[in-house]
Amino acid sequence: MSASVRSPHRFITYLAFVITLFFVLAVSASAHAADKKVIKALYIPLADHYASIVAYERYREEMKYADYQIEQMKNWDLLRAYFQSGEVDMAYVMSPLAMDMFSEKPHFRWIGLMHRDGNALAINDLLNEQVKLPAVRHERKPDDKVAKALKQVFESTGRATEIGMPHLLATHTVVLYRYLKEHGLTMSLTPNSGTHVLAIAVAPPKSPSFIKSKSNRAQAAAFEQSLPWADVVETGGFGHVAWYSKDVIPWEHGHVECIALATDAAIKYKRQAVHEVMDYIHKAGEDIEVARAQGGEALEEIVKLVRKHIPAHTREAIIASLDPDLRVINYQNLNVDKPGLKLIMDLAVEGGIIKNVIDIDKFADEGFSRNDLTGVSQAQLNR
């Protein structure tokens, strides 16, 4: 056979091989994608949930078992209702709210943490005239100055100072209760209770306007919110960070705050996928820790990922929230922490924030712990 005859034959054979290979790979990829289990998780636009965003943006394509999806909710009550409906697999929830949800309908389990510490008290200028906060943030501690200012407002006006919480069933409410109790002040969740402070629900994105409107009426005002909202008022020039929750409830590795929940159905039928998502949340937390220690481009990349999903968080506020010297929120040691949760639970019950204790052993599923997790090494942080 001549070369001119063989050449087209070889080309056709080669082309058929390439087409067959492409088809096999496409079918294989499609089958692999079909094997993935959808894991839909609900979150609120807070620094508390940055690791979920980083895990989604950086690692969802690497996941072998999970088709990881995240949905941002406007407020905690919507998140609660949606998750309690059983239509989604996971949710990232403040621990007192999660415990109250478990008392109502225990169709889910606690499988890990989203972060530790992470909220702060912000006060307006009217209160700060008496408090006179130090200019340097790391010198601002939960001493008695804010408590004295709140007491003076109550004695001069006869009215409780309203302090905005992201939700009444928030870890923030527990932190505020503990601070006030330690300085001899009282707090209520219902109006006209004769207490020094009235805790009210203010959605996190609305907290800056809440403090602004109070200031415009020459009224003392404060809110306790997750980062970066306290930083937003300070970087915006219309409020001041008074103290951070990590100093009110000191705890090894940082106090328990927002926790990761997974439904019993997801745990039973999609366990491998749920485990994979939690593993990547741990990894994303480590990424944030390394980035904030390194600064520069590494930190700017985290800011970019966050602002893609939460544009209301300014670059300045995100960077202030992740200040490596203050370390007022951290994303390490994210395994289930039963003693840490018990501390929050006992304070919440004592303060009338939640009605009942729960069985933490039944609430927690430690099978999703990352056994090799030791936190980000110093070598990583120094890279």
Short mmCIF file of C-alpha atoms in Angstrom, two decimals:
data_model
loop_
_atom_site.label_atom_id
_atom_site.label_comp_id
_atom_site.label_asym_id
_atom_site.label_seq_id
_atom_site.Cartn_x
_atom_site.Cartn_y
_atom_site.Cartn_z
CA MET A 1 0.00 0.00 0.00
CA SER A 2 1.36 3.43 -0.89
CA ALA A 3 2.23 6.05 1.71
CA SER A 4 -0.53 8.28 0.34
CA VAL A 5 -3.12 5.62 1.16
CA ARG A 6 -1.70 4.73 4.56
CA SER A 7 -1.54 8.34 5.77
CA PRO A 8 -5.31 9.04 5.67
CA HIS A 9 -5.96 5.67 7.24
CA ARG A 10 -3.61 6.41 10.11
CA PHE A 11 -5.13 9.87 10.55
CA ILE A 12 -8.64 8.41 10.71
CA THR A 13 -7.49 5.79 13.23
CA TYR A 14 -5.80 8.44 15.36
CA LEU A 15 -8.85 10.70 15.19
CA ALA A 16 -11.12 7.83 16.22
CA PHE A 17 -8.82 7.09 19.17
CA VAL A 18 -8.86 10.72 20.32
CA ILE A 19 -12.65 10.93 20.04
CA THR A 20 -13.06 7.66 21.94
CA LEU A 21 -10.65 8.82 24.67
CA PHE A 22 -12.44 12.14 24.99
CA PHE A 23 -15.79 10.36 25.24
CA VAL A 24 -14.50 7.97 27.93
CA LEU A 25 -13.05 10.84 29.97
CA ALA A 26 -16.25 12.87 29.62
CA VAL A 27 -18.38 9.92 30.72
CA SER A 28 -16.00 9.27 33.61
CA ALA A 29 -16.12 12.91 34.73
CA SER A 30 -19.88 12.95 34.43
CA ALA A 31 -20.17 9.76 36.45
CA HIS A 32 -17.84 11.18 39.09
CA ALA A 33 -19.90 14.37 39.31
CA ALA A 34 -23.06 12.30 39.60
CA ASP A 35 -21.49 10.38 42.49
CA LYS A 36 -21.05 13.58 44.48
CA LYS A 37 -23.63 14.31 47.15
CA VAL A 38 -25.08 17.81 47.37
CA ILE A 39 -24.19 19.43 50.70
CA LYS A 40 -26.05 22.70 51.01
CA ALA A 41 -25.04 24.89 53.94
CA LEU A 42 -26.61 28.07 55.30
CA TYR A 43 -24.53 30.97 56.60
CA ILE A 44 -24.83 34.58 57.75
CA PRO A 45 -22.55 37.34 56.37
CA LEU A 46 -20.16 37.51 59.33
CA ALA A 47 -16.45 37.02 59.95
CA ASP A 48 -17.67 33.99 61.93
CA HIS A 49 -18.33 32.21 58.64
CA TYR A 50 -15.35 33.30 56.55
CA ALA A 51 -13.95 29.76 56.56
CA SER A 52 -17.07 28.49 54.80
CA ILE A 53 -16.57 31.04 52.02
CA VAL A 54 -12.86 30.23 51.64
CA ALA A 55 -13.64 26.49 51.59
CA TYR A 56 -16.25 27.06 48.90
CA GLU A 57 -14.09 29.29 46.72
CA ARG A 58 -10.82 27.39 47.02
CA TYR A 59 -11.73 23.77 47.48
CA ARG A 60 -15.18 22.88 46.19
CA GLU A 61 -13.70 21.67 42.89
CA GLU A 62 -11.25 19.44 44.78
CA MET A 63 -13.97 17.71 46.76
CA LYS A 64 -14.47 14.11 45.68
CA TYR A 65 -17.63 13.32 47.60
CA ALA A 66 -19.37 16.65 48.20
CA ASP A 67 -21.06 19.02 45.80
CA TYR A 68 -20.62 21.87 48.28
CA GLN A 69 -23.09 24.74 48.06
CA ILE A 70 -23.53 27.72 50.36
CA GLU A 71 -26.52 30.03 50.71
CA GLN A 72 -26.39 33.34 52.50
CA MET A 73 -29.35 34.13 54.77
CA LYS A 74 -30.49 37.64 55.66
CA ASN A 75 -31.06 36.96 59.34
CA TRP A 76 -30.93 34.26 61.99
CA ASP A 77 -34.68 33.62 62.14
CA LEU A 78 -34.80 32.87 58.42
CA LEU A 79 -31.80 30.56 58.79
CA ARG A 80 -33.47 28.80 61.71
CA ALA A 81 -36.73 28.25 59.85
CA TYR A 82 -35.03 27.04 56.67
CA PHE A 83 -32.72 24.63 58.48
CA GLN A 84 -35.47 23.30 60.74
CA SER A 85 -37.52 22.52 57.61
CA GLY A 86 -35.01 19.75 56.84
CA GLU A 87 -34.51 20.97 53.27
CA VAL A 88 -30.79 21.68 53.65
CA ASP A 89 -27.90 19.64 55.00
CA MET A 90 -25.80 21.97 57.14
CA ALA A 91 -25.96 25.34 58.89
CA TYR A 92 -23.51 27.52 60.77
CA VAL A 93 -25.25 28.80 63.89
CA MET A 94 -24.52 30.64 67.14
CA SER A 95 -24.33 28.10 69.92
CA PRO A 96 -27.24 29.25 72.19
CA LEU A 97 -29.54 29.48 69.15
CA ALA A 98 -28.39 26.03 68.03
CA MET A 99 -29.13 24.58 71.47
CA ASP A 100 -32.60 26.14 71.47
CA MET A 101 -33.21 24.70 68.00
CA PHE A 102 -32.12 21.28 69.28
CA SER A 103 -34.60 21.53 72.17
CA GLU A 104 -37.33 22.36 69.67
CA LYS A 105 -36.53 19.73 67.05
CA PRO A 106 -33.46 17.50 67.53
CA HIS A 107 -33.09 16.38 63.91
CA PHE A 108 -29.44 17.41 63.65
CA ARG A 109 -26.11 17.13 65.42
CA TRP A 110 -23.21 19.43 66.26
CA ILE A 111 -20.17 18.35 64.24
CA GLY A 112 -17.57 21.09 64.75
CA LEU A 113 -16.77 24.77 65.23
CA MET A 114 -16.64 27.52 62.63
CA HIS A 115 -14.32 29.75 64.66
CA ARG A 116 -13.52 30.78 68.24
CA ASP A 117 -14.07 34.16 69.95
CA GLY A 118 -15.07 36.81 67.42
CA ASN A 119 -17.52 39.35 68.81
CA ALA A 120 -17.09 42.77 70.34
CA LEU A 121 -18.96 45.55 72.12
CA ALA A 122 -19.14 48.85 70.27
CA ILE A 123 -20.26 52.08 71.98
CA ASN A 124 -21.17 55.49 70.63
CA ASP A 125 -19.49 58.83 71.40
CA LEU A 126 -21.98 59.68 74.15
CA LEU A 127 -20.89 56.66 76.21
CA ASN A 128 -17.25 57.09 75.28
CA GLU A 129 -17.26 60.62 76.74
CA GLN A 130 -17.41 58.88 80.12
CA VAL A 131 -15.40 55.76 79.26
CA LYS A 132 -12.52 57.47 77.43
CA LEU A 133 -11.26 54.37 75.66
CA PRO A 134 -7.52 54.02 75.03
CA ALA A 135 -6.50 54.91 71.48
CA VAL A 136 -4.77 51.55 71.00
CA ARG A 137 -7.24 48.69 70.69
CA HIS A 138 -5.21 46.00 72.41
CA GLU A 139 -5.36 48.14 75.58
CA ARG A 140 -9.16 48.06 75.63
CA LYS A 141 -10.25 45.50 78.19
CA PRO A 142 -13.59 44.65 79.85
CA ASP A 143 -12.91 46.71 82.99
CA ASP A 144 -15.65 48.53 84.89
CA LYS A 145 -15.64 51.76 82.84
CA VAL A 146 -18.36 50.82 80.35
CA ALA A 147 -20.45 49.34 83.18
CA LYS A 148 -20.16 52.58 85.17
CA ALA A 149 -21.20 54.61 82.13
CA LEU A 150 -24.26 52.37 81.58
CA LYS A 151 -25.18 52.66 85.27
CA GLN A 152 -24.92 56.44 85.14
CA VAL A 153 -27.23 56.57 82.10
CA PHE A 154 -29.78 54.46 83.94
CA GLU A 155 -29.61 56.61 87.09
CA SER A 156 -29.92 59.88 85.15
CA THR A 157 -32.67 58.84 82.72
CA GLY A 158 -34.44 56.00 84.49
CA ARG A 159 -34.27 54.01 81.26
CA ALA A 160 -32.28 50.96 80.28
CA THR A 161 -29.68 51.41 77.57
CA GLU A 162 -30.63 49.37 74.53
CA ILE A 163 -27.78 47.19 73.31
CA GLY A 164 -28.18 45.50 69.95
CA MET A 165 -27.56 41.77 69.60
CA PRO A 166 -27.62 39.82 66.32
CA HIS A 167 -30.32 37.68 67.96
CA LEU A 168 -31.48 37.34 71.54
CA LEU A 169 -30.37 33.69 71.50
CA ALA A 170 -26.81 34.69 70.66
CA THR A 171 -23.46 33.92 72.21
CA HIS A 172 -23.10 37.70 72.22
CA THR A 173 -25.99 37.97 74.68
CA VAL A 174 -24.25 35.44 76.92
CA VAL A 175 -20.99 37.42 76.77
CA LEU A 176 -22.79 40.69 77.61
CA TYR A 177 -24.67 39.02 80.47
CA ARG A 178 -21.40 37.78 81.96
CA TYR A 179 -19.72 41.19 81.63
CA LEU A 180 -22.62 43.04 83.25
CA LYS A 181 -22.98 40.49 86.04
CA GLU A 182 -19.28 40.74 86.90
CA HIS A 183 -19.70 44.50 87.34
CA GLY A 184 -22.97 44.43 89.29
CA LEU A 185 -25.36 45.41 86.48
CA THR A 186 -28.57 43.73 85.35
CA MET A 187 -29.85 42.87 81.87
CA SER A 188 -33.23 41.86 80.49
CA LEU A 189 -34.50 40.55 77.17
CA THR A 190 -37.94 42.13 77.66
CA PRO A 191 -38.85 45.83 77.99
CA ASN A 192 -39.90 47.56 81.23
CA SER A 193 -38.02 45.11 83.44
CA GLY A 194 -36.22 47.77 85.47
CA THR A 195 -32.77 46.56 84.45
CA HIS A 196 -29.75 48.66 83.55
CA VAL A 197 -29.56 47.17 80.05
CA LEU A 198 -32.15 45.93 77.57
CA ALA A 199 -30.82 43.50 75.00
CA ILE A 200 -32.63 43.86 71.68
CA ALA A 201 -32.30 42.05 68.37
CA VAL A 202 -30.61 44.08 65.61
CA ALA A 203 -29.62 42.37 62.37
CA PRO A 204 -25.82 42.61 62.00
CA PRO A 205 -25.85 44.70 58.77
CA LYS A 206 -28.24 47.17 60.46
CA SER A 207 -26.14 47.61 63.60
CA PRO A 208 -24.10 50.57 62.27
CA SER A 209 -27.29 52.48 61.37
CA PHE A 210 -28.74 51.53 64.77
CA ILE A 211 -25.88 53.19 66.61
CA LYS A 212 -25.94 56.17 64.23
CA SER A 213 -29.64 56.84 64.74
CA LYS A 214 -29.26 56.68 68.53
CA SER A 215 -26.34 59.09 68.38
CA ASN A 216 -28.35 61.49 66.22
CA ARG A 217 -30.95 61.62 69.00
CA ALA A 218 -28.25 62.15 71.65
CA GLN A 219 -28.97 58.78 73.25
CA ALA A 220 -26.45 56.37 74.70
CA ALA A 221 -26.12 53.35 72.44
CA ALA A 222 -24.11 50.20 72.03
CA PHE A 223 -24.20 46.93 70.21
CA GLU A 224 -22.46 43.62 70.56
CA GLN A 225 -22.01 41.98 67.20
CA SER A 226 -19.75 39.57 65.40
CA LEU A 227 -16.82 40.97 63.51
CA PRO A 228 -16.39 42.93 61.38
CA TRP A 229 -19.41 45.05 62.32
CA ALA A 230 -17.78 46.53 65.43
CA ASP A 231 -14.79 47.37 63.27
CA VAL A 232 -17.07 48.95 60.67
CA VAL A 233 -18.26 51.62 63.11
CA GLU A 234 -14.73 52.41 64.26
CA THR A 235 -13.15 52.47 60.83
CA GLY A 236 -16.18 54.51 59.71
CA GLY A 237 -15.65 57.06 62.46
CA PHE A 238 -19.01 56.86 64.26
CA GLY A 239 -18.38 54.40 67.08
CA HIS A 240 -15.71 52.70 69.16
CA VAL A 241 -14.79 49.10 69.96
CA ALA A 242 -14.96 48.93 73.75
CA TRP A 243 -13.79 45.35 74.33
CA TYR A 244 -13.65 41.92 72.74
CA SER A 245 -15.48 38.79 73.83
CA LYS A 246 -12.23 36.82 74.14
CA ASP A 247 -11.39 38.92 77.21
CA VAL A 248 -14.83 38.51 78.81
CA ILE A 249 -14.90 34.71 78.44
CA PRO A 250 -11.28 33.58 78.30
CA TRP A 251 -11.03 29.93 77.27
CA GLU A 252 -8.29 27.65 75.99
CA HIS A 253 -7.97 28.25 72.23
CA GLY A 254 -10.86 30.78 72.45
CA HIS A 255 -14.48 30.50 73.55
CA VAL A 256 -17.09 28.56 71.59
CA GLU A 257 -19.20 30.75 69.30
CA CYS A 258 -20.69 29.70 65.95
CA ILE A 259 -20.88 25.95 65.44
CA ALA A 260 -21.45 23.68 62.44
CA LEU A 261 -24.63 21.61 62.37
CA ALA A 262 -25.56 18.73 60.08
CA THR A 263 -28.94 17.04 59.83
CA ASP A 264 -29.32 13.43 60.91
CA ALA A 265 -30.33 12.62 57.33
CA ALA A 266 -27.15 14.15 55.91
CA ILE A 267 -25.06 12.32 58.49
CA LYS A 268 -26.76 9.00 57.68
CA TYR A 269 -26.90 9.22 53.89
CA LYS A 270 -24.09 11.64 53.02
CA ARG A 271 -21.62 11.11 55.85
CA GLN A 272 -18.51 10.97 53.67
CA ALA A 273 -19.49 14.21 51.93
CA VAL A 274 -20.28 15.99 55.20
CA HIS A 275 -16.94 14.86 56.61
CA GLU A 276 -15.16 16.19 53.53
CA VAL A 277 -16.81 19.59 53.90
CA MET A 278 -15.73 19.83 57.53
CA ASP A 279 -12.19 18.79 56.62
CA TYR A 280 -12.01 21.62 54.09
CA ILE A 281 -13.46 24.11 56.58
CA HIS A 282 -10.57 23.19 58.88
CA LYS A 283 -8.20 23.71 55.96
CA ALA A 284 -9.81 27.02 55.02
CA GLY A 285 -9.45 28.15 58.63
CA GLU A 286 -5.76 27.35 58.45
CA ASP A 287 -5.54 29.33 55.20
CA ILE A 288 -7.01 32.38 56.92
CA GLU A 289 -4.60 32.05 59.85
CA VAL A 290 -1.58 31.82 57.56
CA ALA A 291 -2.81 34.72 55.41
CA ARG A 292 -3.31 37.06 58.31
CA ALA A 293 0.13 36.23 59.70
CA GLN A 294 1.79 36.80 56.32
CA GLY A 295 -0.25 39.85 55.33
CA GLY A 296 0.32 41.33 51.89
CA GLU A 297 -0.98 39.41 48.89
CA ALA A 298 -2.02 36.40 50.97
CA LEU A 299 -4.34 38.53 53.10
CA GLU A 300 -5.60 40.52 50.12
CA GLU A 301 -6.65 37.23 48.49
CA ILE A 302 -8.77 36.34 51.54
CA VAL A 303 -10.30 39.84 51.47
CA LYS A 304 -11.12 39.35 47.77
CA LEU A 305 -12.82 36.00 48.39
CA VAL A 306 -14.87 37.37 51.29
CA ARG A 307 -15.97 40.52 49.46
CA LYS A 308 -17.08 38.43 46.48
CA HIS A 309 -19.82 37.05 48.73
CA ILE A 310 -20.17 39.86 51.29
CA PRO A 311 -19.46 43.21 49.60
CA ALA A 312 -20.86 45.06 52.64
CA HIS A 313 -17.71 44.04 54.54
CA THR A 314 -15.19 46.72 53.70
CA ARG A 315 -11.58 45.83 53.04
CA GLU A 316 -10.52 47.94 56.04
CA ALA A 317 -12.98 46.23 58.40
CA ILE A 318 -11.99 42.72 57.27
CA ILE A 319 -8.30 43.48 57.76
CA ALA A 320 -9.01 45.03 61.18
CA SER A 321 -11.02 41.93 62.17
CA LEU A 322 -8.10 39.68 61.17
CA ASP A 323 -5.45 41.77 62.93
CA PRO A 324 -2.71 39.24 63.81
CA ASP A 325 -1.73 41.09 67.00
CA LEU A 326 -5.23 41.43 68.45
CA ARG A 327 -6.32 37.91 67.41
CA VAL A 328 -9.90 38.66 68.44
CA ILE A 329 -11.24 35.82 66.29
CA ASN A 330 -9.45 32.64 65.32
CA TYR A 331 -10.09 29.70 63.03
CA GLN A 332 -8.02 27.02 64.77
CA ASN A 333 -8.97 24.01 66.91
CA LEU A 334 -12.35 23.60 65.24
CA ASN A 335 -13.19 20.16 66.61
CA VAL A 336 -16.17 19.69 68.94
CA ASP A 337 -15.41 21.26 72.35
CA LYS A 338 -17.91 19.90 74.87
CA PRO A 339 -16.55 21.69 77.99
CA GLY A 340 -16.43 24.94 76.02
CA LEU A 341 -20.06 24.57 74.96
CA LYS A 342 -21.12 23.67 78.51
CA LEU A 343 -19.64 26.96 79.75
CA ILE A 344 -21.76 28.90 77.26
CA MET A 345 -24.85 26.79 77.97
CA ASP A 346 -24.66 27.21 81.74
CA LEU A 347 -24.29 30.99 81.46
CA ALA A 348 -27.14 31.15 78.94
CA VAL A 349 -29.50 29.26 81.25
CA GLU A 350 -28.41 31.31 84.27
CA GLY A 351 -29.07 34.55 82.40
CA GLY A 352 -32.48 33.41 81.12
CA ILE A 353 -31.25 33.50 77.53
CA ILE A 354 -32.21 29.88 76.85
CA LYS A 355 -34.75 28.01 78.93
CA ASN A 356 -33.27 24.56 79.31
CA VAL A 357 -29.99 22.71 79.35
CA ILE A 358 -29.52 20.06 76.70
CA ASP A 359 -27.70 16.74 76.71
CA ILE A 360 -24.45 17.77 75.07
CA ASP A 361 -23.40 14.15 74.55
CA LYS A 362 -26.51 13.58 72.43
CA PHE A 363 -26.11 16.93 70.70
CA ALA A 364 -22.51 16.34 69.61
CA ASP A 365 -21.18 13.94 67.00
CA GLU A 366 -17.41 13.81 67.39
CA GLY A 367 -17.06 11.50 64.39
CA PHE A 368 -16.31 14.52 62.19
CA SER A 369 -13.32 15.68 64.18
CA ARG A 370 -10.11 16.17 62.33
CA ASN A 371 -7.84 13.84 64.27
CA ASP A 372 -4.61 15.23 62.91
CA LEU A 373 -5.59 18.82 63.69
CA THR A 374 -3.00 20.54 65.84
CA GLY A 375 -3.58 24.06 64.59
CA VAL A 376 -1.42 26.05 62.23
CA SER A 377 2.23 25.49 63.03
CA GLN A 378 4.51 28.38 63.89
CA ALA A 379 6.56 27.51 60.82
CA GLN A 380 3.48 28.05 58.62
CA LEU A 381 2.73 31.35 60.28
CA ASN A 382 6.27 32.56 59.78
CA ARG A 383 6.46 31.67 56.08
#
